[in-house]
Amino acid sequence: MLFLRLKLVILCGCCLLASAFNVIAQSKNSKIASIENQASLSSTAQTLALMPFPAELSLKEGKFRLATSSAIQIQGNPHQRLYSAANRFLRSVGNNTGLHFGQKHLTPQDTVLLPSIFVNCKRAGKVEFGENESYALTITPEKITIQAETDIGAIRGLSTLAQLVTSDADGYYIPVLVVNDKPRFPWRGLMLDVARHFFSVDIVKRQLDLLEAVKMNVLHLHLSDDQGFRLESKLFPKLHEMGSDGQYFTQEEMRGIIRYADERGIRIIPEFDLPGHSTSWFIGYPEFSSGSTATFGGPYKLERRFGARTNPVMNPIKEETYTFLDGFFKEMCELFPDEYFHIGGDENNGRQWAANPDIQAYMKANNLPTKEALQNYFNKRLLGILTKNNKKMMGWDEIFVEGVPKSIMIQSWQGKEALYKAARQGYTALLSHGYYIDLNQSTEFHYLNEPLPDSVKLSSVEAKLIAGGEATMWSEWVDKDILDSRIWPRTAAIAERLWSKSGQNNVVDMYRRLDAISMLLEEKGSTHERNVPVLLRRLVQSPQIPFPNESDVKPLQNLIEVLETVKEYKRGQLLGTQNYSTFLPLTSIPDVVRPDSRTARHFRATMKRYLQTRTNPTLAEASEADKAVLIRHLQLWKDNHTPFVRLLETAQRLRDLEEHSLLLSMLSQVSLDALSMLENNIPATAQWKEITMLLILRAKQPRAFTEIMIIPAVEDLAKAVSGK
Ligand code: ACM
């Protein structure tokens, strides 16, 4: 305590609060402290944890017992991919339950002696837009049946079945029930930006496993941008050789990714972003840029910064550009089987066009008065190339200009209005606005981002043109160690928004199910939880603590568990464009901290519930249990500052967190006091209110690019004790 007091005085600006804090600390109520450790944060009801939740489900009495003898029989006219899916199902359930199934590896040639899981589909599905993914799942105590039109529907049924496996004292079982399920939207995807940070084949395949688990059916790869060109071109090898720092997919690797996706009923959509976001193309081929000098504005270098809108842009007035793109897209259209091809089209600032006299003259001569008109001319030429190669064109909002052919698809990132406008004019459109998972927003925020709210008036034909949506994982702030923690588990909730009925939107229930799904995703390989200790150890490691153990990292862990990284574009703004760049190590505090802090969320919910129930005698027991949970947390955070400060003696990189740690401790102390005052019906003094208000105000400021997420709970409590 003495140490804590000294630190309080040292931290400038906190002095007033610090001295007041000491007064409050001494008046701590010991009665409250004595009832800590009496309850856990949440009582996890043993109910179904499906995500996305099926369209129709009817739960009955009874259990299908899983045993080592449980065996799958595939029937009907399946594609080979259903056998792979069934084998994955067996291995995954085996890993989760420890059951060593007698059935080893299913092939069409096997005869299954006593099957109890029947998977039946009428025809081989096609991994393409709009394919039938519906299925029916019937579970009785004796057998399980999946019935589907296509093997892709059957694979979706297997994903549901995997989520239903649960346990009791007698072992593992699947509850008896009937499911009739189909997706609400046919396009449910994840966009992964492999250009700003590159991700290896294994990491991409891992995402495909995870997407399959939550029934998503599109992986959109953003393959080129100012910072990198990430796919081998045999025709124009200087693209990947000079535009990637050696970090690119070979075509053979890409074929492997496409095959892997196909086995899971997932489409791969390639995106090459043009005409802007294209610096990486011009390292090897400056002649296709819009630079007007003898060197075409070059020599070009890979862009290392983010957030600065760089100028290089494809030259739309040269026929040579289209000859080049004709060859390039032909090569890529042959590689990628999907009918859709994404050409980007976003954020072209047009500066290079404005500075090039030839381009300006061309615009005048051809009645193209604006950069948008010129870009539209470019897009139409690209559309011709893609159409010739039997592809449909898609792009971001910016490609949607008056008069573009109805065959294109618009991906809306700037706002929903553009989405509805596109649909009203007869265009197919996808929603990504509100699904930007790089912006550190809560799962709830994304979950409630309804593509078709009641307030929007669209005819049924127009509504059908909203094909679905994509979570967008832009990669400025992610590398291999933290990628999964930004995608998962939040994307599972987006998957539900796009698969399940619009009325499936209870946030509390979503979070309950998300916890279970998070574990399932771990089993499928996601590193969103398991990498945290690795990152924490790295932050704490020093010559004095060469291999930090759990207790060494605990004070840091306690603190970061209630922090979230600043949201939206704030981190880049705080950092400035010079430092906001490709090689910034993503191993520091805001990287280790994860979006949507589970601990803080539970704490806020517990506080709300406690304040609502504390005067209700019929809920006295539950309310006491909630209070005990609150106290246990507050005590932990209050006492965490001293060991945290001790860590700073060796862990330099944590210094920026010192004030957060202190403020968390102080917030916890005033909260303990407030609980005590409530308990004893003692009204808050004017001095207490003033101090608490100042403290909250100060604690709300971001530090180390992170924010303390229990503050709303402290505010609720302060209001209650102030009689508001
Ligand atoms: C985008 O976020 N520029 C599509």
XYZ file of C-alpha atoms and ligand atoms in Angstrom:
728
model
C 0.000 0.000 0.000
C 2.856 2.343 0.821
C 4.373 1.592 -2.564
C 1.074 2.261 -4.239
C 0.733 5.564 -2.411
C 4.220 6.627 -3.503
C 3.395 5.844 -7.107
C 0.202 7.845 -6.830
C 2.096 10.904 -5.800
C 4.755 10.480 -8.455
C 2.294 10.324 -11.343
C 1.827 13.971 -12.201
C -1.705 15.138 -12.732
C -3.070 12.398 -10.539
C -2.139 14.082 -7.266
C -5.548 15.409 -6.327
C -7.122 12.095 -7.089
C -4.336 10.252 -5.359
C -4.653 11.930 -2.010
C -8.407 11.623 -2.096
C -8.027 8.004 -3.073
C -5.963 7.295 0.016
C -8.696 8.669 2.238
C -11.222 6.452 0.552
C -8.930 3.431 0.612
C -8.604 3.640 4.374
C -12.355 3.617 4.820
C -12.664 0.316 3.019
C -15.439 -1.864 4.279
C -14.070 -5.207 5.412
C -17.485 -6.848 5.377
C -17.555 -6.670 1.610
C -14.088 -8.153 1.309
C -15.120 -11.173 3.355
C -17.677 -12.384 0.839
C -15.396 -12.477 -2.177
C -14.720 -15.674 -4.096
C -18.239 -16.926 -3.617
C -19.387 -17.162 -7.204
C -18.128 -17.320 -10.712
C -18.766 -14.668 -13.375
C -21.511 -16.443 -15.187
C -23.578 -19.515 -14.635
C -23.253 -21.197 -17.992
C -26.518 -22.921 -18.672
C -26.094 -26.232 -20.427
C -28.177 -25.390 -23.464
C -27.564 -25.535 -27.184
C -24.600 -23.567 -28.395
C -25.217 -23.390 -32.137
C -23.886 -20.585 -34.295
C -25.260 -19.729 -36.765
C -28.541 -20.768 -35.212
C -30.680 -22.866 -37.607
C -33.771 -21.526 -39.346
C -35.981 -24.101 -37.592
C -35.125 -26.254 -34.626
C -37.274 -28.358 -32.387
C -35.657 -29.826 -29.305
C -37.095 -33.083 -27.936
C -36.497 -35.417 -25.043
C -33.663 -37.897 -25.258
C -30.050 -38.345 -26.217
C -28.119 -40.010 -28.979
C -25.105 -41.469 -27.191
C -21.833 -41.154 -29.046
C -19.670 -44.255 -28.801
C -16.555 -45.637 -30.431
C -18.946 -47.754 -32.516
C -20.769 -44.686 -33.941
C -20.235 -44.829 -37.692
C -21.201 -42.769 -40.713
C -22.842 -44.059 -43.867
C -22.987 -41.763 -46.890
C -25.901 -42.295 -49.237
C -27.343 -40.841 -52.426
C -25.255 -39.139 -55.081
C -22.571 -37.232 -53.282
C -19.431 -35.540 -54.516
C -16.137 -36.865 -53.192
C -15.913 -33.779 -50.979
C -18.599 -35.185 -48.687
C -16.311 -38.107 -47.816
C -13.560 -35.657 -46.865
C -16.055 -33.698 -44.762
C -17.255 -36.848 -42.987
C -13.653 -37.822 -42.222
C -12.961 -34.346 -40.855
C -16.093 -34.644 -38.743
C -14.948 -37.952 -37.251
C -11.459 -36.626 -36.471
C -12.787 -33.400 -34.981
C -15.396 -35.075 -32.788
C -12.801 -37.685 -31.848
C -10.379 -34.948 -30.777
C -13.024 -33.138 -28.770
C -14.361 -36.191 -26.989
C -11.398 -38.539 -26.872
C -13.537 -41.227 -28.531
C -11.387 -43.501 -30.664
C -13.929 -44.325 -33.354
C -13.766 -47.801 -34.832
C -14.566 -46.257 -38.196
C -11.291 -45.058 -39.630
C -11.252 -43.389 -43.023
C -14.431 -43.345 -45.104
C -14.219 -43.898 -48.832
C -16.972 -44.608 -51.367
C -15.692 -48.189 -51.495
C -16.206 -48.908 -47.777
C -19.088 -50.975 -46.494
C -20.157 -49.722 -43.118
C -21.378 -52.538 -40.924
C -23.621 -50.887 -38.372
C -24.000 -47.247 -39.313
C -25.844 -44.921 -36.970
C -25.164 -41.607 -38.714
C -26.690 -41.422 -42.187
C -25.718 -38.619 -44.528
C -27.798 -38.506 -47.662
C -27.700 -36.087 -50.573
C -29.416 -36.119 -53.924
C -26.704 -34.643 -56.086
C -23.178 -33.337 -56.215
C -23.274 -29.626 -55.491
C -21.403 -26.931 -57.351
C -19.237 -24.547 -55.371
C -20.803 -21.479 -56.898
C -23.003 -18.507 -56.034
C -26.547 -19.499 -55.108
C -26.012 -23.260 -54.760
C -28.479 -25.067 -52.515
C -27.008 -25.353 -48.996
C -30.152 -26.462 -47.176
C -30.287 -29.596 -45.054
C -32.479 -31.384 -42.561
C -31.000 -33.013 -39.484
C -32.954 -35.520 -37.439
C -31.621 -36.975 -34.240
C -33.281 -39.830 -32.406
C -31.803 -41.896 -29.574
C -30.938 -44.562 -32.153
C -29.745 -42.710 -35.192
C -28.802 -39.452 -36.838
C -29.904 -38.500 -40.334
C -28.744 -35.637 -42.489
C -30.804 -35.166 -45.611
C -29.768 -32.605 -48.207
C -30.243 -31.710 -51.839
C -26.474 -31.288 -52.331
C -23.369 -32.531 -50.601
C -22.646 -28.878 -49.728
C -25.902 -28.773 -47.758
C -24.866 -32.029 -46.098
C -21.516 -30.456 -45.142
C -23.419 -27.575 -43.511
C -25.441 -30.202 -41.627
C -22.227 -31.842 -40.396
C -21.065 -28.433 -39.092
C -24.288 -28.178 -37.089
C -23.898 -31.726 -35.824
C -20.333 -31.013 -34.642
C -21.630 -28.057 -32.627
C -24.300 -30.208 -30.976
C -21.917 -32.646 -29.338
C -22.163 -32.195 -25.599
C -21.623 -34.199 -22.435
C -23.052 -35.329 -19.117
C -21.838 -37.618 -16.369
C -22.385 -40.641 -18.612
C -20.340 -39.368 -21.522
C -20.819 -37.578 -24.813
C -24.134 -37.295 -26.583
C -26.183 -35.302 -29.081
C -29.612 -34.108 -27.926
C -32.632 -35.492 -29.719
C -33.974 -32.808 -32.041
C -35.055 -31.904 -35.554
C -33.460 -29.139 -37.592
C -34.617 -27.746 -40.924
C -32.093 -25.250 -42.057
C -31.085 -23.068 -44.952
C -29.169 -19.803 -45.267
C -30.887 -16.443 -45.376
C -28.263 -15.011 -47.749
C -26.356 -16.946 -50.408
C -23.089 -14.945 -50.049
C -21.487 -15.124 -46.603
C -17.846 -14.334 -46.630
C -14.611 -13.167 -45.170
C -12.326 -10.814 -47.059
C -8.693 -11.320 -46.123
C -6.161 -8.678 -47.114
C -2.968 -10.611 -47.883
C -1.402 -7.559 -49.539
C -0.590 -5.250 -46.603
C 0.611 -8.167 -44.504
C 1.130 -11.470 -46.221
C -0.256 -14.687 -44.737
C 1.093 -18.113 -45.556
C -0.848 -20.948 -47.192
C -1.282 -22.685 -43.816
C -2.820 -19.595 -42.255
C -5.217 -19.186 -45.183
C -6.207 -22.858 -45.029
C -6.808 -22.501 -41.310
C -9.276 -19.699 -42.050
C -11.052 -22.035 -44.462
C -11.466 -24.639 -41.698
C -12.870 -21.960 -39.420
C -15.200 -20.547 -42.071
C -16.558 -24.033 -42.685
C -17.281 -24.429 -38.970
C -19.635 -21.407 -39.064
C -21.081 -22.125 -42.530
C -19.495 -19.243 -44.373
C -19.048 -19.932 -48.048
C -16.721 -17.255 -49.491
C -13.081 -16.369 -48.888
C -12.297 -13.188 -50.785
C -8.545 -12.640 -51.115
C -7.366 -9.041 -51.554
C -4.273 -9.984 -53.552
C -2.721 -6.671 -54.522
C -2.385 -3.211 -53.083
C 0.208 -0.445 -52.744
C 2.134 -2.583 -50.222
C 2.345 -5.844 -52.141
C 1.449 -7.989 -55.131
C 0.858 -11.471 -53.721
C 0.310 -13.939 -56.540
C 2.681 -15.391 -59.095
C 2.045 -14.323 -62.679
C 3.779 -16.522 -65.199
C 3.039 -14.034 -67.958
C 4.235 -10.929 -66.107
C 6.664 -12.271 -63.487
C 7.961 -8.844 -62.507
C 4.605 -8.325 -60.762
C 5.294 -10.826 -57.989
C 9.077 -10.854 -58.261
C 9.471 -7.119 -57.782
C 6.243 -6.300 -55.994
C 6.222 -8.667 -53.027
C 9.540 -8.810 -51.086
C 9.381 -12.506 -52.003
C 6.114 -12.972 -50.136
C 3.561 -14.273 -52.597
C 1.539 -17.389 -53.418
C 2.771 -19.488 -56.292
C 0.045 -20.534 -58.693
C 0.464 -24.096 -57.469
C -0.129 -22.918 -53.900
C -3.199 -20.971 -55.001
C -4.577 -24.067 -56.729
C -4.075 -25.897 -53.436
C -6.001 -23.191 -51.570
C -8.827 -23.321 -54.119
C -8.985 -27.121 -53.822
C -8.999 -26.933 -50.031
C -11.802 -24.367 -50.136
C -13.809 -26.442 -52.612
C -13.664 -29.442 -50.251
C -15.429 -27.257 -47.689
C -17.972 -25.813 -50.096
C -16.234 -22.426 -50.009
C -15.641 -20.164 -53.012
C -12.403 -18.235 -53.491
C -12.916 -14.740 -54.888
C -9.743 -13.052 -56.150
C -9.355 -9.292 -55.958
C -6.742 -7.284 -57.810
C -7.369 -3.692 -56.816
C -7.366 -1.290 -59.799
C -6.909 1.393 -61.004
C -5.708 2.832 -57.633
C -4.114 0.957 -54.728
C -1.715 -0.323 -57.375
C 1.839 0.847 -56.547
C 3.061 -2.757 -56.342
C 2.241 -3.306 -60.047
C 4.508 -0.467 -61.110
C 7.768 -1.574 -59.484
C 8.203 -3.982 -62.386
C 5.939 -2.272 -64.934
C 6.123 1.512 -64.455
C 5.006 2.049 -68.051
C 1.406 1.191 -67.117
C 1.211 3.834 -64.431
C -0.189 7.290 -65.083
C 3.103 9.052 -64.375
C 3.758 11.571 -67.111
C 7.581 11.874 -67.170
C 10.085 9.775 -69.110
C 10.228 7.330 -66.210
C 6.435 7.364 -65.830
C 6.750 8.940 -62.401
C 9.055 6.113 -61.266
C 11.122 4.403 -60.228
C 8.394 3.115 -57.943
C 8.995 1.476 -54.591
C 6.667 -0.637 -52.506
C 4.644 1.582 -50.210
C 5.647 0.937 -46.600
C 3.241 3.343 -44.951
C -0.449 2.929 -44.360
C -3.122 5.530 -44.224
C -1.418 7.869 -46.673
C -3.359 7.721 -49.924
C -0.573 7.222 -52.423
C -1.026 8.411 -55.957
C 0.134 5.747 -58.411
C -2.736 4.619 -60.590
C -3.115 2.594 -63.768
C -2.976 4.539 -67.028
C -6.432 4.264 -68.583
C -5.728 6.018 -71.877
C -3.010 3.771 -73.287
C -3.988 0.801 -75.414
C -0.854 -0.960 -74.101
C -2.438 -0.949 -70.629
C -5.373 -2.983 -71.929
C -3.147 -5.375 -73.859
C -1.274 -5.966 -70.593
C -4.483 -6.368 -68.567
C -5.987 -8.590 -71.245
C -3.096 -11.025 -70.836
C -3.010 -10.724 -67.070
C -6.722 -11.286 -66.482
C -6.861 -14.155 -68.964
C -4.128 -15.870 -66.943
C -5.912 -15.197 -63.639
C -9.373 -16.092 -64.935
C -8.018 -19.487 -65.899
C -6.557 -19.959 -62.430
C -9.655 -18.994 -60.421
C -12.775 -21.082 -61.125
C -15.405 -18.764 -59.585
C -17.641 -16.800 -61.945
C -17.021 -13.574 -59.967
C -13.813 -11.556 -60.187
C -13.199 -8.505 -57.966
C -11.429 -5.520 -59.474
C -11.337 -3.328 -56.343
C -11.967 0.138 -57.695
C -11.851 1.967 -54.363
C -10.183 5.184 -53.268
C -8.535 6.366 -56.443
C -7.589 9.940 -55.600
C -6.938 10.741 -59.276
C -3.880 12.912 -58.540
C -1.684 11.212 -61.113
C -4.431 11.652 -63.705
C -4.753 15.323 -62.833
C -0.995 15.831 -63.184
C -0.675 14.093 -66.551
C -1.347 16.470 -69.501
C -1.977 13.597 -71.940
C -4.650 12.166 -69.655
C -6.208 15.580 -69.192
C -6.294 16.091 -72.987
C -7.824 12.642 -73.449
C -10.545 13.396 -70.922
C -11.423 16.611 -72.753
C -11.418 15.000 -76.164
C -13.582 12.108 -75.015
C -16.054 14.037 -72.915
C -14.901 12.472 -69.654
C -15.207 15.483 -67.348
C -14.308 13.873 -63.999
C -11.955 11.269 -62.595
C -15.055 9.169 -61.882
C -16.013 9.290 -65.546
C -12.510 8.283 -66.563
C -12.487 5.464 -64.030
C -15.815 4.297 -65.387
C -14.303 4.190 -68.856
C -11.444 2.078 -67.428
C -13.894 -0.212 -65.605
C -15.865 -0.778 -68.794
C -12.707 -1.868 -70.568
C -11.975 -4.248 -67.680
C -15.542 -5.503 -67.818
C -15.016 -6.340 -71.501
C -11.902 -8.333 -70.628
C -13.602 -10.205 -67.785
C -16.726 -10.918 -69.833
C -14.569 -12.349 -72.601
C -13.159 -14.692 -69.968
C -16.649 -15.688 -68.777
C -16.410 -13.781 -65.514
C -18.737 -11.399 -63.751
C -17.188 -8.239 -62.423
C -17.474 -7.037 -58.860
C -15.947 -4.099 -57.041
C -16.244 -1.706 -54.109
C -18.831 1.092 -53.963
C -16.853 3.343 -56.270
C -17.468 1.219 -59.368
C -21.192 1.942 -59.040
C -21.746 4.878 -61.368
C -24.619 5.827 -63.629
C -25.105 3.419 -66.501
C -22.767 0.532 -65.564
C -24.112 -2.814 -66.802
C -26.453 -4.628 -64.423
C -24.280 -7.733 -64.443
C -21.768 -6.212 -62.004
C -21.877 -6.721 -58.255
C -21.295 -3.875 -55.814
C -19.592 -4.446 -52.471
C -20.714 -1.716 -50.150
C -18.143 -0.434 -47.668
C -19.049 3.239 -47.317
C -22.586 2.886 -46.021
C -25.774 0.929 -46.374
C -27.479 3.581 -48.466
C -25.268 2.664 -51.417
C -26.313 -0.949 -50.953
C -30.009 -0.149 -51.167
C -29.522 2.293 -54.000
C -27.744 -0.427 -55.978
C -30.527 -2.929 -55.298
C -33.238 -0.407 -56.234
C -31.523 0.098 -59.558
C -31.340 -3.623 -60.206
C -27.748 -4.414 -59.174
C -26.647 -7.295 -56.988
C -24.936 -5.993 -53.885
C -23.021 -7.166 -50.843
C -22.747 -5.521 -47.441
C -19.387 -4.957 -45.790
C -20.086 -1.625 -44.093
C -20.501 -2.519 -40.422
C -18.526 -5.732 -40.816
C -15.072 -4.088 -40.763
C -13.515 -6.386 -38.199
C -10.191 -4.537 -38.398
C -11.766 -1.628 -36.498
C -11.861 -3.377 -33.101
C -15.580 -2.980 -32.566
C -17.633 -5.286 -30.393
C -19.226 -8.506 -31.544
C -22.564 -6.949 -30.619
C -21.942 -4.056 -32.998
C -21.352 -6.403 -35.921
C -24.094 -8.809 -34.864
C -26.741 -6.105 -34.908
C -25.645 -4.807 -38.292
C -28.773 -6.041 -40.029
C -28.466 -5.971 -43.843
C -32.198 -5.521 -44.355
C -33.773 -3.697 -41.411
C -37.546 -3.211 -41.444
C -37.052 0.515 -41.870
C -35.676 -0.027 -45.360
C -38.347 -0.325 -47.981
C -37.312 -2.626 -50.797
C -39.560 -4.720 -53.005
C -39.071 -8.463 -52.706
C -37.245 -8.457 -56.043
C -34.926 -5.683 -54.828
C -34.368 -7.369 -51.459
C -33.330 -10.541 -53.267
C -30.531 -8.580 -54.937
C -28.850 -8.134 -51.540
C -26.709 -11.219 -51.843
C -25.266 -11.141 -48.332
C -22.095 -9.722 -46.883
C -18.473 -10.121 -46.012
C -16.473 -9.490 -42.871
C -13.471 -7.480 -43.998
C -10.092 -8.195 -42.472
C -7.862 -5.383 -43.681
C -4.367 -6.180 -42.549
C -2.681 -2.948 -41.525
C -2.768 -4.066 -37.889
C -2.463 -7.838 -38.096
C 0.340 -10.279 -38.603
C 0.563 -14.039 -38.218
C 0.415 -13.996 -34.403
C -2.694 -11.901 -33.946
C -4.671 -12.367 -37.164
C -6.984 -15.001 -35.714
C -7.746 -12.871 -32.657
C -9.114 -10.133 -34.921
C -11.166 -12.498 -37.075
C -12.360 -14.927 -34.409
C -14.650 -15.396 -32.655
C -16.412 -12.183 -33.796
C -16.825 -13.401 -37.370
C -18.939 -16.300 -36.090
C -21.561 -13.718 -35.067
C -21.397 -12.131 -38.533
C -21.836 -15.617 -39.977
C -25.025 -15.916 -37.943
C -26.287 -12.516 -39.080
C -25.930 -13.668 -42.680
C -27.215 -17.218 -42.240
C -29.945 -17.014 -39.604
C -33.297 -15.263 -39.590
C -33.290 -11.535 -38.900
C -35.219 -12.149 -35.665
C -32.321 -14.195 -34.342
C -30.778 -11.171 -32.648
C -30.718 -11.619 -28.887
C -27.327 -10.251 -27.876
C -27.135 -11.958 -24.481
C -27.829 -15.338 -26.021
C -25.394 -14.643 -28.846
C -22.596 -14.013 -26.338
C -23.509 -17.156 -24.402
C -23.201 -19.231 -27.549
C -20.103 -17.372 -28.738
C -18.102 -18.576 -25.738
C -18.787 -22.195 -26.683
C -18.128 -21.560 -30.369
C -14.856 -19.911 -29.451
C -13.711 -23.219 -27.966
C -14.857 -25.122 -31.032
C -12.892 -22.733 -33.232
C -9.837 -23.426 -31.104
C -10.194 -27.105 -31.797
C -10.293 -26.242 -35.513
C -6.933 -24.525 -35.143
C -7.718 -20.892 -34.387
C -4.989 -19.207 -32.359
C -7.159 -16.371 -31.023
C -6.869 -17.615 -27.425
C -3.771 -19.725 -27.458
C -1.425 -17.044 -28.763
C -2.164 -14.637 -25.924
C 0.209 -16.288 -23.402
C 2.942 -16.312 -26.061
C 2.535 -12.579 -26.622
C 2.349 -11.856 -22.896
C 5.544 -13.790 -22.201
C 7.281 -11.828 -24.946
C 6.295 -8.555 -23.288
C 7.515 -9.624 -19.858
C 10.673 -11.518 -20.797
C 14.002 -10.026 -19.659
C 17.411 -11.220 -18.418
C 15.903 -11.243 -14.911
C 12.870 -13.259 -16.029
C 14.285 -15.337 -18.897
C 11.251 -17.586 -19.227
C 8.227 -15.920 -17.635
C 5.849 -18.324 -15.972
C 2.136 -17.844 -15.411
C 2.563 -15.874 -12.208
C 5.150 -13.592 -13.838
C 2.683 -12.520 -16.509
C -0.390 -12.481 -14.243
C -0.316 -8.749 -13.312
C -0.102 -7.867 -16.992
C -2.776 -10.380 -17.903
C -5.147 -9.057 -15.227
C -4.780 -5.594 -16.668
C -4.993 -6.336 -20.380
C -8.072 -8.476 -19.833
C -10.101 -5.331 -19.179
C -8.574 -3.281 -21.987
C -9.545 -2.941 -25.622
C -7.586 -1.395 -28.448
C -8.871 1.999 -29.550
C -11.557 1.658 -32.186
C -12.110 2.635 -35.797
C -9.135 4.510 -37.291
C -7.912 6.050 -34.027
C -4.724 4.036 -33.619
C -3.349 5.097 -36.996
C -4.296 8.698 -36.310
C -2.564 8.659 -32.926
C 0.532 7.067 -34.408
C 0.916 9.270 -37.486
C 1.583 8.093 -41.029
C 5.375 7.864 -40.699
C 5.136 5.194 -38.008
C 1.979 3.554 -39.281
C 3.789 1.172 -41.576
C 4.410 -2.373 -42.760
C 7.297 -3.196 -40.430
C 5.844 -1.857 -37.211
C 6.102 -4.844 -34.832
C 2.602 -5.970 -33.944
C 3.596 -7.467 -30.628
C 2.897 -4.572 -28.303
C 0.102 -3.836 -25.867
C -2.680 -2.872 -28.324
C -1.886 -6.016 -30.319
C -2.047 -8.363 -27.354
C -5.251 -6.731 -26.181
C -8.239 -8.206 -27.999
C -11.447 -6.672 -29.298
C -14.530 -7.112 -27.139
C -12.949 -7.923 -23.759
C -14.807 -10.880 -22.349
C -13.888 -10.061 -18.753
C -15.021 -6.435 -19.033
C -18.217 -7.434 -20.809
C -19.119 -9.946 -18.086
C -18.274 -7.394 -15.416
C -20.501 -4.738 -17.011
C -23.360 -7.213 -17.356
C -22.952 -8.418 -13.769
C -22.983 -4.826 -12.499
C -26.146 -4.020 -14.453
C -27.880 -7.103 -13.150
C -26.763 -6.455 -9.591
C -28.012 -2.871 -9.630
C -31.356 -3.999 -11.010
C -31.863 -6.852 -8.560
C -30.241 -5.718 -5.313
C -33.448 -4.376 -3.777
C -35.618 -7.236 -4.980
C -36.035 -9.689 -2.065
C -37.045 -12.547 -4.364
C -33.719 -12.264 -6.171
C -31.613 -11.715 -3.063
C -29.498 -14.820 -3.481
C -28.633 -14.176 -7.134
C -27.935 -10.564 -6.336
C -25.559 -11.502 -3.495
C -23.763 -13.866 -5.833
C -23.398 -11.097 -8.413
C -22.092 -8.742 -5.765
C -19.518 -11.293 -4.689
C -18.331 -11.600 -8.259
C -18.027 -7.839 -8.574
C -16.069 -7.608 -5.358
C -13.747 -10.399 -6.317
C -12.874 -8.610 -9.549
C -12.564 -5.198 -7.971
C -10.302 -6.543 -5.269
C -8.121 -8.251 -7.836
C -7.780 -5.085 -9.936
C -7.254 -2.865 -6.919
C -4.411 -5.060 -5.692
C -2.949 -5.589 -9.138
C -1.156 -2.275 -9.386
C 1.665 -3.047 -6.961
C 2.780 -6.278 -8.694
C 2.268 -4.568 -12.053
C 4.616 -1.761 -11.076
C 7.139 -4.357 -9.948
C 7.025 -5.818 -13.460
C 8.040 -2.450 -14.861
C 11.459 -2.784 -13.228
C 12.339 -5.285 -15.940
C 9.622 -4.980 -18.569
C 10.318 -1.652 -20.199
C 7.687 -2.078 -22.904
C 4.894 -1.948 -20.348
C 5.641 1.568 -19.123
C 2.896 3.127 -21.220
C 0.392 1.061 -19.243
C 1.407 2.306 -15.819
C -1.252 4.980 -15.597
C -3.977 2.636 -16.828
C -2.941 0.191 -14.124
C -3.085 2.866 -11.463
C -6.408 4.189 -12.663
C -7.874 0.684 -12.779
C -6.774 0.242 -9.199
C -8.348 3.551 -8.185
C -11.574 2.864 -10.079
C -11.760 -0.459 -8.279
C -11.267 1.186 -4.912
C -14.040 3.748 -5.450
C -16.281 0.976 -6.736
C -15.667 -1.127 -3.628
C -16.544 1.928 -1.578
C -19.678 2.509 -3.594
C -20.795 -1.085 -3.079
C -20.235 -0.679 0.613
C -22.203 2.578 0.689
C -25.078 0.952 -1.189
C -25.061 -1.997 1.196
C -25.194 0.276 4.233
C -27.553 2.857 2.759
C -24.968 5.570 3.117
C -25.398 8.306 0.508
C -22.341 9.391 -1.446
C -20.714 12.583 -0.215
C -20.167 15.509 -2.534
C -16.423 14.899 -2.212
C -16.775 11.240 -3.243
C -18.880 12.186 -6.241
C -16.389 14.810 -7.339
C -13.409 12.494 -7.025
C -15.154 9.669 -8.797
C -16.212 11.912 -11.639
C -12.652 13.195 -12.091
C -11.285 9.709 -11.897
C -13.676 8.395 -14.523
C -12.910 11.312 -16.795
C -9.213 10.654 -16.540
C -9.569 6.901 -16.903
C -11.510 7.322 -20.134
C -8.463 8.620 -21.987
C -6.689 6.074 -24.182
C -3.191 5.065 -23.163
C -0.891 2.693 -25.033
C -3.607 2.837 -27.738
C -5.977 1.046 -25.389
C -9.046 1.889 -23.308
C -10.314 0.603 -19.961
C -13.571 -1.205 -20.647
C -15.087 -1.489 -17.168
C -15.733 2.252 -16.951
C -19.436 2.061 -17.945
C -19.978 -0.302 -14.994
C -18.280 2.138 -12.623
C -20.453 4.908 -14.032
C -23.599 2.837 -13.461
C -22.532 2.180 -9.901
C -21.636 5.814 -9.260
C -25.066 6.875 -10.497
C -26.759 4.361 -8.226
C -24.870 5.505 -5.167
C -25.514 9.133 -6.058
C -29.226 8.396 -6.061
C -29.662 8.797 -9.822
C -12.047 0.019 -48.683
O -12.164 -0.117 -47.445
N -11.276 0.959 -49.175
C -12.776 -0.823 -49.610
